[in-house]
Tab-separated table of N, CA and C in Angstrom:
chain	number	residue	atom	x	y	z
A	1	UNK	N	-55.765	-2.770	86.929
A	1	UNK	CA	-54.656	-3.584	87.353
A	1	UNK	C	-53.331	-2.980	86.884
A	2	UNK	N	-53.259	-2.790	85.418
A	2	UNK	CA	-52.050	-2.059	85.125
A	2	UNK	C	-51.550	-0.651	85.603
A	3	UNK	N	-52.183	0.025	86.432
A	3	UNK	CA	-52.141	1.559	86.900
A	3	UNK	C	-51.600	1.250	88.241
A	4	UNK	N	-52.644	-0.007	88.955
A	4	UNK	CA	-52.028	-0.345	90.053
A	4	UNK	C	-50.150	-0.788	90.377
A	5	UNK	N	-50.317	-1.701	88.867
A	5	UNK	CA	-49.097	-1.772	88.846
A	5	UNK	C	-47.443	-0.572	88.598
A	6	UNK	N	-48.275	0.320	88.046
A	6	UNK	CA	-47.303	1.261	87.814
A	6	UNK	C	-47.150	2.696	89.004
A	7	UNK	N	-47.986	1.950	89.876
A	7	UNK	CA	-47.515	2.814	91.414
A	7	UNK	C	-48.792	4.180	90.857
A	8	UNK	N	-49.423	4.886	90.188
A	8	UNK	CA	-49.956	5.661	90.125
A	8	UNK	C	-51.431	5.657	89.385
A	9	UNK	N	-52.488	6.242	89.110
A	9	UNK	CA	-53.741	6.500	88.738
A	9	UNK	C	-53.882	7.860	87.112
A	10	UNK	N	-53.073	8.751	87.818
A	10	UNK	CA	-53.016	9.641	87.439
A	10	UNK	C	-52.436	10.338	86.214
A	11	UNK	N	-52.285	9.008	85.819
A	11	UNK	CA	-50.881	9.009	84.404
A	11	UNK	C	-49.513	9.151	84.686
A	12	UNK	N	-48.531	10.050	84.232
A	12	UNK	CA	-46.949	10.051	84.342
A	12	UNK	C	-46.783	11.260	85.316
A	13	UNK	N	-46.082	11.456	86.453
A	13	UNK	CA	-45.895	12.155	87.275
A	13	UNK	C	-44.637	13.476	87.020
A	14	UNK	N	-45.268	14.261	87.092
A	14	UNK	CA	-44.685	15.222	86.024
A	14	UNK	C	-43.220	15.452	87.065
A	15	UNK	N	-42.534	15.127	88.469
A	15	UNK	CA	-41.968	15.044	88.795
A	15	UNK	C	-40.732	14.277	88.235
A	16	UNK	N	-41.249	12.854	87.701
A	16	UNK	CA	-40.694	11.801	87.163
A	16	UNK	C	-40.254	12.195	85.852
A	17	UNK	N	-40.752	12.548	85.185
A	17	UNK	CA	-40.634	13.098	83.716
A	17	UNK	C	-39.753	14.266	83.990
A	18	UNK	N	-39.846	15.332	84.764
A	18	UNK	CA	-38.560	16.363	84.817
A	18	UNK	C	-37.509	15.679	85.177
A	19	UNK	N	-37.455	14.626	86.263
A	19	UNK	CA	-35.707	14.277	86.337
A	19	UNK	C	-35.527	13.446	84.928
A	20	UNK	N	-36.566	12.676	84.542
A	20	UNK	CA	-36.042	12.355	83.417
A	20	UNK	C	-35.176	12.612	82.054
A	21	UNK	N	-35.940	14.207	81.928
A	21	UNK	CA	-35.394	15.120	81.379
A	21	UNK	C	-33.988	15.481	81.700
A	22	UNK	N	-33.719	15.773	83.235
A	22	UNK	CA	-32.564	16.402	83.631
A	22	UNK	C	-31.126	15.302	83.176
A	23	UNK	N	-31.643	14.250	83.670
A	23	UNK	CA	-30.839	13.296	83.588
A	23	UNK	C	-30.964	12.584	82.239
A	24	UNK	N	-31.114	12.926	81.495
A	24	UNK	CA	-31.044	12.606	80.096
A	24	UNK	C	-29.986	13.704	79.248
A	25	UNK	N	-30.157	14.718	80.172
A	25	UNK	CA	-29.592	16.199	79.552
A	25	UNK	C	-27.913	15.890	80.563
A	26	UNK	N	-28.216	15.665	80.983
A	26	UNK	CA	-26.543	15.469	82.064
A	26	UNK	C	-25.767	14.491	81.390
A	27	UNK	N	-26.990	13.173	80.473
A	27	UNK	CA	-25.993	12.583	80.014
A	27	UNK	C	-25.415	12.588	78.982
A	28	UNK	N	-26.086	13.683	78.031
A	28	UNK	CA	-25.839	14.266	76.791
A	28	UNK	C	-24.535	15.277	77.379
A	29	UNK	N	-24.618	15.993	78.092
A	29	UNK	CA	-23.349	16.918	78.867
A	29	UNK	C	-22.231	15.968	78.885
A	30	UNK	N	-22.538	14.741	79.754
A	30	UNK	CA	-21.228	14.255	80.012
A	30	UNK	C	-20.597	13.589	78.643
A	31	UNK	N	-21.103	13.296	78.031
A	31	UNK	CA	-21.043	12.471	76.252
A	31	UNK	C	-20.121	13.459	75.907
A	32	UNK	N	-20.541	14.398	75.777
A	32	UNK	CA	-19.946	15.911	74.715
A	32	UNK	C	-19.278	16.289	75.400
A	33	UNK	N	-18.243	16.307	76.691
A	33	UNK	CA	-17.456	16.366	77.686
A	33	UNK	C	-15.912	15.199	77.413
A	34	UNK	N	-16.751	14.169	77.323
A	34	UNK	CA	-15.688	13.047	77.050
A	34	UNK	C	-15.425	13.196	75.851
A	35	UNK	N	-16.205	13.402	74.816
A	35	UNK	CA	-15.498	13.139	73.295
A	35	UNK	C	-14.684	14.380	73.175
A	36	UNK	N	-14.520	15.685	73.952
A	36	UNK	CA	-13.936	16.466	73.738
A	36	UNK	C	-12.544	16.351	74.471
A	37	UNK	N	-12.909	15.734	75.516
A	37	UNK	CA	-11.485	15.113	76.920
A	37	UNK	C	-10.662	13.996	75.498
A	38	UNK	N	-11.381	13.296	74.845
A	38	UNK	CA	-10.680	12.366	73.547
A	38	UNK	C	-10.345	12.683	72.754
A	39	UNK	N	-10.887	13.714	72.142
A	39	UNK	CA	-10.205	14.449	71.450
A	39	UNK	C	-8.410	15.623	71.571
A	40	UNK	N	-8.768	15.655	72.919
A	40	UNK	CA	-7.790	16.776	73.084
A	40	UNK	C	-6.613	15.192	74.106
A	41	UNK	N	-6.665	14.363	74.231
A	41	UNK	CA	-5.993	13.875	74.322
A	41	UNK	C	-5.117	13.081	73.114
A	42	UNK	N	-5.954	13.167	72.531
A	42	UNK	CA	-5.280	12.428	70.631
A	42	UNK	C	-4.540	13.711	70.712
A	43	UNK	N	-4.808	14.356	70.491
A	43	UNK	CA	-3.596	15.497	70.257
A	43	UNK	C	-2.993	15.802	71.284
A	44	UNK	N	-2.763	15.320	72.305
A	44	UNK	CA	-1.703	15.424	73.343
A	44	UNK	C	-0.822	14.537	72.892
A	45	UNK	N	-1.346	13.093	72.899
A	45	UNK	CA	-0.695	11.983	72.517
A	45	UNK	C	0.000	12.153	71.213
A	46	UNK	N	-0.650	12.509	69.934
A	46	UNK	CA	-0.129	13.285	68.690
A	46	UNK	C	1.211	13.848	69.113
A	47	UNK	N	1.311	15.254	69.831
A	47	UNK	CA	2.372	16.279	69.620
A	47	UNK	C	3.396	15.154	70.626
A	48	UNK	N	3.019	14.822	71.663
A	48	UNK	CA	4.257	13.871	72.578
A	48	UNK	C	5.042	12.757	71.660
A	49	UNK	N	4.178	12.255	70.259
A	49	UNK	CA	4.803	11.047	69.431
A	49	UNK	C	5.538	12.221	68.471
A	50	UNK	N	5.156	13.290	68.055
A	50	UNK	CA	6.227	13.885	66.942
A	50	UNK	C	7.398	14.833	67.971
A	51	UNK	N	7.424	15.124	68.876
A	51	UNK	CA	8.388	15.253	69.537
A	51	UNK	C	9.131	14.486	70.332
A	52	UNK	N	8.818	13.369	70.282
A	52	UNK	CA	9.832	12.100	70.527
A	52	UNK	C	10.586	12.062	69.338
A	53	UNK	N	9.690	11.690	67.777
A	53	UNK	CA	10.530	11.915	67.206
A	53	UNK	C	11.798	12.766	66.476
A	54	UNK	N	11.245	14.424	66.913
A	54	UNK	CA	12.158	15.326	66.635
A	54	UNK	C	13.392	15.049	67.718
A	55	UNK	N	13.078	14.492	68.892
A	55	UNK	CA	14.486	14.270	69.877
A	55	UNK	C	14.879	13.386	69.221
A	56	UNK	N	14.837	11.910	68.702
A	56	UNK	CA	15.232	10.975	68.172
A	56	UNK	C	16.660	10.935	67.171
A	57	UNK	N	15.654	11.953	65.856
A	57	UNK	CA	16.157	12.468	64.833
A	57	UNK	C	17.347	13.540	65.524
A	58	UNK	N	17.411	14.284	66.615
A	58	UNK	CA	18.281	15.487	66.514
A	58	UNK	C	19.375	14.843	67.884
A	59	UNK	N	19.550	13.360	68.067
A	59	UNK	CA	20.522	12.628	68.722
A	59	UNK	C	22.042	12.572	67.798
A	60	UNK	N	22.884	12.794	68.924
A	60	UNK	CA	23.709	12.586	68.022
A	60	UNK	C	24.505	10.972	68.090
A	61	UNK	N	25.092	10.483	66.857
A	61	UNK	CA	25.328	9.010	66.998
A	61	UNK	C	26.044	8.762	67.818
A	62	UNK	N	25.808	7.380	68.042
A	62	UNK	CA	26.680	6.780	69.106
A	62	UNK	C	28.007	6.495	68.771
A	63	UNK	N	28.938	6.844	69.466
A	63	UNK	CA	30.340	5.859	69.206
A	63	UNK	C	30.554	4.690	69.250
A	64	UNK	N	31.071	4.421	68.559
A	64	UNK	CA	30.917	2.294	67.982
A	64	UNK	C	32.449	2.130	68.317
């Protein structure tokens, strides 16, 4: 009954188990893709906040 239920006889279909693989591995790719896209955006965001503040600092005052 339980074999019936799992669509096969034959045990795990070695078809099934390679995409499994693949797509387990694509999602480890895309993981280590994004934390690196997050990373390099902290430091985009980083250098754009200390060069706001170097323009800030190198304003000259206003006339009152």
């Amino acid at each position: 009954m339980a074999k019936a239920l799992l669509g096969h006889v034959g045990g795990p279909d070695p078809r099934m188990i390679s995409e499994m693989r693949r797509l387990q591995q694509r999602i480890r790719d895309l993981e280590a893709e994004l934390n690196r896209l997050q990373a390099q955006n902290d430091a985009l965001a980083a250098q754009t906040r200390d060069e706001a503040l170097v323009r800030l600092q190198d304003r000259e005052p206003a006339l009152t």
